[in-house]
Coordinates of C-alpha atoms in Angstrom, one line a residue:
M817 CA -15.1 3.6 -15.2
N818 CA -18.3 2.9 -17.2
V819 CA -21.1 0.6 -16.1
R820 CA -19.8 -2.3 -18.2
A821 CA -16.3 -2.1 -16.7
A822 CA -17.7 -1.7 -13.2
T823 CA -19.9 -4.7 -13.6
A824 CA -17.1 -6.8 -14.9
A825 CA -14.8 -5.8 -12.1
A826 CA -17.6 -6.6 -9.6
C827 CA -18.0 -10.1 -11.1
G828 CA -14.3 -10.8 -10.6
I829 CA -14.3 -9.5 -7.0
L830 CA -17.4 -11.4 -6.0
A831 CA -16.3 -14.6 -7.7
T832 CA -13.0 -14.4 -5.8
A833 CA -14.8 -13.6 -2.6
L834 CA -17.0 -16.6 -3.0
G835 CA -14.0 -18.8 -3.7
G836 CA -12.1 -17.4 -0.8
A837 CA -15.1 -17.8 1.6
A838 CA -15.6 -21.4 0.4
A839 CA -11.9 -22.1 1.0
H840 CA -12.2 -20.6 4.5
V841 CA -14.9 -23.1 5.3
V842 CA -12.8 -26.0 4.1
A843 CA -9.7 -24.7 5.9
A844 CA -11.7 -24.4 9.2
L845 CA -12.4 -28.2 8.8
V846 CA -8.9 -29.4 7.8
S847 CA -6.4 -26.7 8.8
P848 CA -7.4 -23.1 9.7
S849 CA -4.0 -21.6 9.0
A850 CA -4.2 -22.9 5.4
S851 CA -7.1 -20.4 4.7
P852 CA -5.8 -18.5 1.7
V853 CA -5.6 -15.0 3.2
L854 CA -4.0 -16.3 6.4
A855 CA -1.5 -18.5 4.6
V856 CA -0.4 -15.7 2.2
G857 CA -0.3 -13.3 5.2
G858 CA 1.9 -15.7 7.1
Q859 CA 4.3 -16.0 4.2
V860 CA 4.4 -12.2 3.9
I861 CA 5.4 -11.9 7.6
D862 CA 8.2 -14.5 7.2
L863 CA 9.6 -12.8 4.1
T864 CA 9.3 -9.2 5.3
P865 CA 12.7 -7.6 6.1
T866 CA 13.3 -7.0 9.8
P867 CA 13.4 -3.1 9.5
V868 CA 9.9 -3.2 7.8
K869 CA 8.6 -5.4 10.6
E870 CA 9.9 -3.0 13.2
W871 CA 8.3 -0.1 11.4
A872 CA 5.0 -1.9 11.3
V873 CA 5.1 -2.7 15.0
A874 CA 6.1 0.9 15.8
T875 CA 3.5 2.4 13.5
F876 CA 0.5 0.1 14.0
G877 CA 1.3 -1.5 17.3
T878 CA -0.9 -4.5 18.1
A879 CA -3.0 -3.6 15.0
D880 CA -0.2 -4.7 12.7
K881 CA -1.9 -8.1 12.0
P882 CA -5.3 -6.6 10.9
V883 CA -3.4 -4.1 8.8
L884 CA -1.5 -6.9 7.1
I885 CA -4.6 -9.0 6.5
G886 CA -6.3 -6.0 5.1
S887 CA -3.4 -5.3 2.8
V888 CA -3.5 -8.9 1.5
V889 CA -7.2 -8.6 0.9
V890 CA -6.9 -5.3 -1.0
V891 CA -4.2 -6.7 -3.3
T892 CA -6.3 -9.9 -3.8
L893 CA -9.4 -7.9 -4.7
L894 CA -7.5 -5.7 -7.1
L895 CA -6.2 -8.7 -9.0
A896 CA -9.8 -10.2 -8.8
A897 CA -11.1 -7.0 -10.4
L898 CA -8.5 -7.4 -13.1
A899 CA -9.8 -11.0 -13.8
G900 CA -13.3 -9.7 -14.1
L901 CA -12.3 -6.9 -16.5
L902 CA -10.4 -9.4 -18.7
R903 CA -13.2 -12.1 -18.8
P904 CA -15.5 -10.4 -21.5
R905 CA -12.5 -10.3 -23.8
S906 CA -10.6 -13.4 -22.9
R907 CA -11.7 -16.4 -20.8
A908 CA -8.2 -17.7 -20.7
A909 CA -6.6 -14.5 -19.4
A910 CA -9.2 -14.2 -16.6
V911 CA -8.9 -17.8 -15.6
T912 CA -5.1 -17.5 -15.6
V913 CA -5.3 -14.5 -13.2
L914 CA -7.5 -16.5 -10.8
L915 CA -5.4 -19.6 -11.0
V916 CA -2.2 -17.6 -10.3
L917 CA -4.0 -16.1 -7.2
T918 CA -5.1 -19.5 -5.9
A919 CA -1.8 -21.2 -6.8
L920 CA 0.1 -18.6 -4.7
A921 CA -2.4 -19.2 -1.8
G922 CA -1.9 -23.0 -2.2
A923 CA 1.8 -22.7 -2.1
A924 CA 1.7 -20.5 0.9
G925 CA -0.5 -23.0 2.7
V926 CA 1.7 -25.9 1.9
L927 CA 4.8 -24.1 3.0
R928 CA 3.3 -23.0 6.3
P929 CA 4.5 -25.1 9.2
Q930 CA 2.0 -27.4 10.9
T931 CA -0.8 -26.9 8.3
G932 CA -1.2 -30.6 7.7
S933 CA -1.3 -32.9 4.7
F934 CA -4.5 -31.2 3.3
A935 CA -3.1 -27.7 3.2
W936 CA -3.5 -27.6 -0.6
L937 CA -7.3 -28.3 -0.4
P938 CA -8.6 -24.8 0.5
A939 CA -6.7 -23.3 -2.5
L940 CA -8.1 -25.9 -4.8
V941 CA -11.6 -25.2 -3.6
A942 CA -11.0 -21.4 -4.0
A943 CA -9.9 -22.1 -7.7
V944 CA -12.9 -24.3 -8.6
V945 CA -15.5 -22.1 -6.9
G946 CA -13.9 -18.8 -8.1
V947 CA -13.7 -19.8 -11.8
A948 CA -17.2 -21.3 -11.8
A949 CA -18.6 -18.3 -10.1
L950 CA -17.0 -15.9 -12.5
E951 CA -18.4 -17.8 -15.5
L952 CA -21.9 -17.7 -14.0
L953 CA -21.8 -14.1 -13.0
V954 CA -20.5 -12.7 -16.4
S955 CA -23.2 -14.8 -18.0
R956 CA -26.0 -13.6 -15.7
T957 CA -25.0 -10.0 -16.0
G958 CA -25.2 -10.0 -19.7
L959 CA -21.5 -9.1 -20.2
L960 CA -21.4 -11.8 -23.0
G961 CA -24.5 -10.5 -24.7
Q962 CA -26.8 -13.3 -23.5
G963 CA -30.6 -13.0 -23.3
R964 CA -32.2 -9.7 -24.2
S965 CA -29.2 -7.5 -23.6
A966 CA -26.7 -6.3 -26.1
P967 CA -23.1 -7.4 -25.5
G968 CA -21.7 -5.5 -22.5
E969 CA -25.1 -4.3 -21.0
P970 CA -25.7 -5.7 -17.5
T971 CA -29.2 -7.0 -16.9
R972 CA -31.4 -6.5 -13.9
R973 CA -31.4 -10.2 -13.3
G974 CA -27.6 -10.0 -13.5
L975 CA -27.4 -7.3 -10.9
L976 CA -29.5 -9.4 -8.6
A977 CA -27.0 -12.2 -9.2
L978 CA -24.2 -9.9 -8.0
G979 CA -26.1 -9.1 -4.9
G980 CA -26.7 -12.8 -4.2
A981 CA -23.1 -13.6 -4.8
G982 CA -22.1 -10.9 -2.2
L983 CA -24.5 -12.4 0.4
G984 CA -23.3 -15.9 -0.4
A985 CA -19.7 -14.9 0.2
A986 CA -20.6 -13.2 3.5
A987 CA -22.6 -16.2 4.7
L988 CA -19.8 -18.6 3.8
G989 CA -17.2 -16.4 5.4
A990 CA -19.2 -16.2 8.6
G991 CA -19.8 -19.9 8.5
G992 CA -16.0 -20.5 8.3
Q993 CA -15.4 -18.2 11.2
A994 CA -18.0 -20.0 13.3
L995 CA -16.3 -23.3 12.5
V996 CA -12.9 -21.9 13.5
H997 CA -14.3 -20.7 16.8
R998 CA -16.0 -24.1 17.4
R999 CA -12.4 -25.5 17.5
A1000 CA -11.8 -23.5 20.7
P1001 CA -10.0 -25.8 23.1
A1002 CA -11.4 -27.3 26.2
T1003 CA -10.4 -25.7 29.5
I1004 CA -8.1 -27.2 32.1
T1005 CA -8.1 -27.3 35.9
L1006 CA -5.0 -25.7 37.2
P1007 CA -2.9 -27.6 39.8
T1008 CA -2.3 -26.3 43.3
A1009 CA 1.2 -24.9 43.7
V1010 CA 3.5 -26.9 46.0
D1011 CA 5.2 -23.6 46.8
P1012 CA 2.5 -21.0 46.6
L1013 CA 3.5 -17.3 46.8
P1014 CA 2.0 -15.2 49.6
P1015 CA -0.2 -12.3 48.7
L1016 CA 1.7 -9.3 47.3
V1017 CA 3.3 -7.2 50.0
K1018 CA 1.6 -4.0 50.9
G1019 CA 2.9 -1.1 48.8
V1020 CA 3.8 -2.8 45.6
D1021 CA 0.9 -1.0 44.1
L1022 CA 1.0 2.7 45.1
G1023 CA -2.6 3.2 44.1
R1024 CA -1.8 6.4 42.3
A1025 CA -4.1 7.4 39.5
G1026 CA -2.6 7.0 36.0
I1027 CA 0.2 4.6 37.0
T1028 CA 0.0 1.2 35.3
P1029 CA -1.3 -1.4 37.8
F1030 CA 1.4 -3.6 39.4
V1031 CA -0.4 -6.7 38.2
T1032 CA -1.5 -6.5 34.5
P1033 CA -5.0 -7.9 34.0
N1034 CA -4.9 -10.8 31.6
E1035 CA -7.1 -9.1 29.1
D1036 CA -4.8 -6.1 29.0
F1037 CA -1.5 -8.0 28.6
Y1038 CA 0.3 -7.1 25.4
R1039 CA 0.4 -9.5 22.5
I1040 CA 3.3 -9.5 20.0
D1041 CA 3.8 -12.6 17.8
T1042 CA 3.7 -13.7 14.2
A1043 CA 0.5 -15.8 14.4
L1044 CA -2.3 -14.3 12.2
L1045 CA -4.6 -17.0 13.5
V1046 CA -4.3 -17.8 17.2
P1047 CA -3.6 -21.6 17.5
K1048 CA -6.5 -23.5 19.0
V1049 CA -4.8 -26.4 20.8
D1050 CA -6.9 -29.2 22.2
P1051 CA -5.3 -30.0 25.5
R1052 CA -6.2 -33.7 25.0
D1053 CA -4.0 -33.8 22.0
W1054 CA -1.1 -31.7 23.4
S1055 CA 2.2 -33.1 24.3
L1056 CA 5.7 -31.7 25.1
T1057 CA 8.8 -33.4 23.7
I1058 CA 12.3 -32.8 25.1
D1059 CA 14.9 -34.2 22.7
G1060 CA 18.1 -33.4 21.0
D1061 CA 21.4 -33.6 22.9
V1062 CA 19.9 -35.1 26.0
P1063 CA 20.6 -38.5 27.7
S1064 CA 16.9 -39.5 27.9
P1065 CA 14.5 -37.9 25.4
L1066 CA 11.0 -37.8 26.7
T1067 CA 7.5 -36.9 25.7
I1068 CA 4.8 -36.0 28.3
D1069 CA 1.1 -35.1 27.8
L1070 CA -0.7 -32.4 29.6
D1071 CA -2.0 -34.6 32.4
E1072 CA 1.6 -35.6 33.2
L1073 CA 2.8 -32.0 33.1
L1074 CA 0.0 -30.9 35.5
A1075 CA 0.8 -33.7 37.9
M1076 CA 4.4 -32.4 38.3
P1077 CA 5.1 -30.0 41.2
A1078 CA 3.9 -26.6 40.2
V1079 CA 5.3 -23.3 41.5
E1080 CA 4.1 -19.7 41.4
R1081 CA 6.4 -16.8 40.3
D1082 CA 5.8 -13.1 39.9
I1083 CA 7.5 -12.1 36.6
T1084 CA 7.6 -9.1 34.4
L1085 CA 7.7 -10.0 30.7
N1086 CA 8.6 -7.6 27.9
C1087 CA 9.0 -7.7 24.2
V1088 CA 12.3 -6.8 22.5
S1089 CA 10.3 -4.7 20.0
N1090 CA 9.2 -2.4 22.9
P1091 CA 10.5 1.2 22.2
V1092 CA 11.7 3.4 25.1
G1093 CA 8.6 4.2 27.0
G1094 CA 6.5 1.7 25.0
P1095 CA 3.6 -0.5 26.1
Y1096 CA 4.9 -4.0 25.3
V1097 CA 5.6 -5.0 28.9
G1098 CA 3.4 -6.5 31.6
N1099 CA 3.6 -8.2 35.0
A1100 CA 1.7 -11.3 36.1
R1101 CA 1.7 -14.1 38.6
W1102 CA 2.5 -17.2 36.6
L1103 CA 2.0 -20.9 37.5
G1104 CA 4.0 -23.7 36.0
V1105 CA 6.6 -26.4 36.2
L1106 CA 10.3 -25.4 36.5
T1107 CA 12.2 -26.1 33.3
R1108 CA 15.1 -27.5 35.2
E1109 CA 12.8 -30.2 36.7
L1110 CA 11.7 -31.2 33.2
F1111 CA 15.3 -31.3 31.9
A1112 CA 16.3 -33.4 34.9
R1113 CA 13.8 -36.0 33.7
A1114 CA 15.6 -35.9 30.4
G1115 CA 18.9 -36.5 32.1
I1116 CA 20.3 -33.0 32.3
E1117 CA 20.5 -32.0 36.0
E1118 CA 23.1 -29.3 35.8
D1119 CA 24.4 -26.7 33.4
P1120 CA 27.0 -28.3 31.1
G1121 CA 28.8 -24.9 31.0
N1122 CA 28.8 -24.7 27.2
P1123 CA 27.6 -21.2 26.0
D1124 CA 27.1 -22.6 22.5
L1125 CA 24.2 -24.8 23.6
Q1126 CA 20.7 -23.6 23.1
V1127 CA 17.2 -25.0 23.6
L1128 CA 15.4 -24.6 20.4
S1129 CA 11.7 -24.5 21.4
T1130 CA 9.0 -25.0 18.9
S1131 CA 5.4 -23.8 18.9
T1132 CA 2.4 -25.8 17.6
D1133 CA 2.3 -23.4 14.6
G1134 CA 6.0 -24.1 13.8
M1135 CA 7.5 -20.9 15.3
T1136 CA 11.0 -21.5 16.8
I1137 CA 12.8 -19.6 19.5
S1138 CA 16.3 -20.1 20.9
T1139 CA 17.1 -19.9 24.6
P1140 CA 20.4 -20.4 26.3
L1141 CA 20.3 -23.8 27.9
S1142 CA 21.9 -22.3 31.0
A1143 CA 19.0 -19.9 31.4
L1144 CA 16.6 -22.9 31.7
L1145 CA 18.7 -24.7 34.3
D1146 CA 19.8 -21.9 36.7
D1147 CA 18.1 -20.3 39.7
R1148 CA 16.1 -17.8 37.8
D1149 CA 13.2 -20.3 37.8
A1150 CA 12.2 -20.5 34.2
L1151 CA 8.8 -22.1 33.8
V1152 CA 6.7 -24.1 31.4
A1153 CA 3.7 -22.0 32.5
V1154 CA 0.1 -23.2 32.4
G1155 CA -1.5 -20.4 34.5
M1156 CA -1.6 -16.6 34.6
N1157 CA -3.0 -14.6 37.4
G1158 CA -5.0 -17.6 38.7
E1159 CA -6.5 -18.6 35.4
P1160 CA -5.5 -21.1 32.7
L1161 CA -3.6 -19.4 29.9
A1162 CA -5.9 -17.8 27.3
A1163 CA -5.4 -18.9 23.7
E1164 CA -3.7 -15.6 22.9
R1165 CA -1.2 -16.1 25.7
G1166 CA -0.1 -19.6 24.6
F1167 CA -2.7 -22.1 25.9
P1168 CA -2.2 -24.8 27.1
A1169 CA 1.5 -24.2 27.9
R1170 CA 4.2 -21.7 27.2
L1171 CA 7.8 -21.1 28.0
L1172 CA 8.6 -18.2 30.3
T1173 CA 12.2 -17.3 31.0
P1174 CA 12.8 -14.4 33.5
R1175 CA 15.4 -11.8 32.6
L1176 CA 15.2 -12.5 28.9
Y1177 CA 13.1 -10.7 26.2
G1178 CA 10.3 -12.8 24.8
F1179 CA 11.9 -13.4 21.5
V1180 CA 14.5 -15.6 23.2
G1181 CA 12.6 -17.0 26.1
A1182 CA 8.8 -17.0 25.9
T1183 CA 7.6 -19.5 23.3
K1184 CA 3.8 -19.6 23.2
W1185 CA 1.9 -22.8 22.4
L1186 CA 5.0 -24.8 23.3
T1187 CA 5.3 -28.3 22.1
R1188 CA 9.0 -29.2 21.7
M1189 CA 12.3 -28.3 23.4
T1190 CA 15.4 -29.5 21.6
V1191 CA 18.9 -29.2 23.0
T1192 CA 21.3 -28.3 20.2
R1193 CA 23.9 -25.8 19.2
Y1194 CA 23.2 -22.3 18.0
D1195 CA 25.2 -22.9 14.7
E1196 CA 23.3 -26.1 14.0
H1197 CA 19.7 -24.9 14.2
P1198 CA 19.2 -21.1 14.0
A1199 CA 15.8 -20.0 15.3
Y1200 CA 13.2 -17.8 13.5
W1201 CA 14.5 -14.5 14.9
T1202 CA 18.2 -15.5 14.7
E1203 CA 17.8 -16.1 11.0
R1204 CA 16.5 -12.5 10.7
G1205 CA 19.5 -10.9 12.3
W1206 CA 18.3 -10.5 15.9
A1207 CA 20.7 -11.1 18.8
T1208 CA 21.0 -14.4 20.5
D1209 CA 21.6 -12.7 23.8
G1210 CA 18.3 -11.2 24.9
T1211 CA 19.0 -9.9 28.3
V1212 CA 16.5 -7.3 29.4
R1213 CA 17.8 -3.8 29.5
T1214 CA 17.2 -1.4 32.5
Q1215 CA 14.2 0.7 31.6
S1216 CA 11.8 3.3 33.1
R1217 CA 8.6 4.8 31.8
I1218 CA 6.4 7.8 32.6
D1219 CA 2.8 6.8 32.7
T1220 CA 1.3 10.0 34.1
P1221 CA 0.9 12.7 33.1
T1222 CA 0.4 11.7 29.5
P1223 CA 2.4 13.2 26.7
S1224 CA 1.2 16.6 25.5
A1225 CA -1.2 16.7 28.4
G1226 CA -2.8 20.0 29.3
L1227 CA -2.3 20.6 33.1
D1228 CA -3.4 23.1 35.6
P1229 CA -0.7 24.9 37.7
G1230 CA -0.1 23.3 41.1
R1231 CA 0.6 19.9 42.5
V1232 CA 0.9 17.2 39.8
T1233 CA 1.9 13.6 40.3
I1234 CA 4.6 12.3 37.9
G1235 CA 4.6 8.5 38.0
G1236 CA 5.2 5.2 36.2
V1237 CA 7.1 2.0 36.3
A1238 CA 10.7 0.8 36.0
W1239 CA 12.2 -2.6 35.5
A1240 CA 15.6 -4.4 35.4
Q1241 CA 14.7 -8.1 35.7
G1242 CA 17.3 -10.1 37.5
R1243 CA 18.9 -7.0 39.0
G1244 CA 16.0 -5.1 40.4
I1245 CA 15.4 -1.4 40.7
T1246 CA 16.9 0.6 43.6
K1247 CA 16.3 4.2 42.5
V1248 CA 14.2 6.2 40.1
E1249 CA 14.9 9.9 39.4
V1250 CA 13.0 12.5 37.4
R1251 CA 14.3 15.7 35.8
V1252 CA 12.0 18.6 34.9
D1253 CA 13.4 20.5 31.9
D1254 CA 17.2 21.1 32.6
G1255 CA 16.8 21.0 36.4
P1256 CA 18.4 18.6 38.8
W1257 CA 17.6 14.9 39.0
Q1258 CA 15.0 14.4 41.8
R1259 CA 14.6 11.1 43.6
A1260 CA 11.1 9.5 43.3
T1261 CA 9.3 7.4 45.8
L1262 CA 9.4 3.7 44.9
G1263 CA 6.7 1.2 45.5
A1264 CA 7.7 -1.9 47.5
E1265 CA 9.7 -4.6 45.7
A1266 CA 7.9 -7.9 45.1
D1267 CA 10.8 -9.6 43.4
I1268 CA 13.9 -8.6 41.4
D1269 CA 12.2 -10.1 38.3
C1270 CA 9.3 -7.7 38.6
W1271 CA 8.9 -4.0 37.8
R1272 CA 8.4 -1.3 40.5
Q1273 CA 6.0 1.6 40.5
W1274 CA 7.3 5.1 41.3
F1275 CA 6.0 8.6 41.7
L1276 CA 7.2 12.2 42.3
P1277 CA 5.1 15.1 43.4
W1278 CA 5.7 18.2 41.3
E1279 CA 4.7 21.8 41.7
A1280 CA 3.9 22.6 38.1
G1281 CA 4.4 26.1 36.9
E1282 CA 2.9 27.6 33.7
G1283 CA 4.6 26.9 30.4
R1284 CA 5.8 23.9 28.4
H1285 CA 7.9 21.4 30.3
E1286 CA 9.9 18.3 29.4
L1287 CA 9.8 15.5 31.9
T1288 CA 12.5 12.8 31.8
V1289 CA 13.0 9.6 34.0
R1290 CA 15.9 7.3 34.6
A1291 CA 16.4 4.3 36.8
T1292 CA 19.3 2.7 38.7
D1293 CA 19.4 -1.1 38.9
G1294 CA 20.5 -3.3 41.8
T1295 CA 24.1 -3.4 40.6
G1296 CA 24.3 0.4 40.9
E1297 CA 24.3 0.9 37.1
V1298 CA 22.3 4.0 36.0
Q1299 CA 20.1 3.6 32.9
T1300 CA 22.1 4.5 29.8
T1301 CA 21.4 7.7 28.0
D1302 CA 22.7 6.1 24.7
T1303 CA 19.8 5.9 22.3
A1304 CA 19.3 2.6 20.4
D1305 CA 16.4 1.1 18.4
P1306 CA 14.9 -2.2 19.5
F1307 CA 16.7 -4.1 16.7
P1308 CA 18.8 -6.2 17.3
S1309 CA 18.9 -6.6 21.1
G1310 CA 16.5 -4.1 22.7
A1311 CA 15.9 -0.3 22.9
T1312 CA 17.9 2.0 25.1
G1313 CA 17.7 5.6 26.1
L1314 CA 15.7 7.7 28.5
H1315 CA 11.9 8.3 28.3
S1316 CA 10.9 11.9 28.0
I1317 CA 7.5 13.5 27.5
A1318 CA 6.4 17.1 27.0
V1319 CA 3.5 18.6 28.9
T1320 CA 1.9 22.1 28.9
V1321 CA 0.7 23.8 32.1
T1322 CA -1.8 26.6 31.6

């Protein structure tokens, strides 16, 4: 690419960056999720086929969102460069490319749930600023032959203009981010549980190096959701509505929720996208109000016994999740949770309130940023994941995982601890066994059980001999059922199979 073409492409890229940064500032003031890159990214997530989503989670893990945003930015900048290359020859063609870009962003913003009535405004700002900046930059750089330069020769003054445009875009973008973070919600004071749990029994955490802690620190808890921008919910504006097929629909604000009797429960939560041996599972002590108490206020005090009834819960960002009504009314103690490990929920965990349904994967029972719970039928209002082919029955599978030693670890001969965690919410874990290579299954030592809805730690001492070895683990749940050896992918109802790792002893 010659200097003229490079300069023209830079004009298009920087003009688009200025427009996008200005739009980000406006979006921060009216509706952050309507920011062009985030709006387009959100639509891409919604339109992406399920197998591709599963591939992204398996390949990039929790970095899938930055990768997606980066991909949207790259495609945008390539089209912006095209607009710059076209401008010296045709103003109409260059402007058309920019307007198509901003129109797509505007449509994505308007189509996103909960973006508000001004969702179109950031895209309009991006169009006006982008087109104006492109005209100014191509003029200042001499691409149109203005001033002392021949047509197509960039001037020194023009190159300075490009640098200024880059600095301006960076400053506007940083300003937009600062405004977004200024929208951070106020904190809340957690209520005291009417039925507080005692301290965890001795032995739930075996204290063995390399085994995942029994209680997952809040900052280490996994995050899998579709939100490119974490909702910043002001607790003073938050409310929860229970409606649909209920005798007495109701809406309560956060003060009313916090005034209701709160309970503590130790619950292990895991994502249906978790592969065998994967990281998307964690355990915490949650504080909240029993969902059956909330539904009692709405006039439903017992399970109607109709398996076709669901609760369609809605997030403040428009995400919908379907949960069997029976699961929110029975003795599993589903919660509208407001606290986690003694602290208010972080924004990433669903502040100010989230649904938490023990024994179900998160995609059917753990709505973050909860704002509505509608009793309806599955066939009347399919939820987000249901529309994409996932199962409606999200019962957690029996699983076990080796945490230590790590895969492909180099070990010294002698005593080695093999250890990890196992879970079967609602059934509990009664036995964990480990096999070395093709040897017999050996029973591991279990940590104490805190609750059948929590995982259990386990470990097995092993006299490691030289060579390469395969370690495999399996669990038996409280019903006596041994973890299946059948291998299945996470889609559509959770992964199955045994976790195995390879280690080398030298």
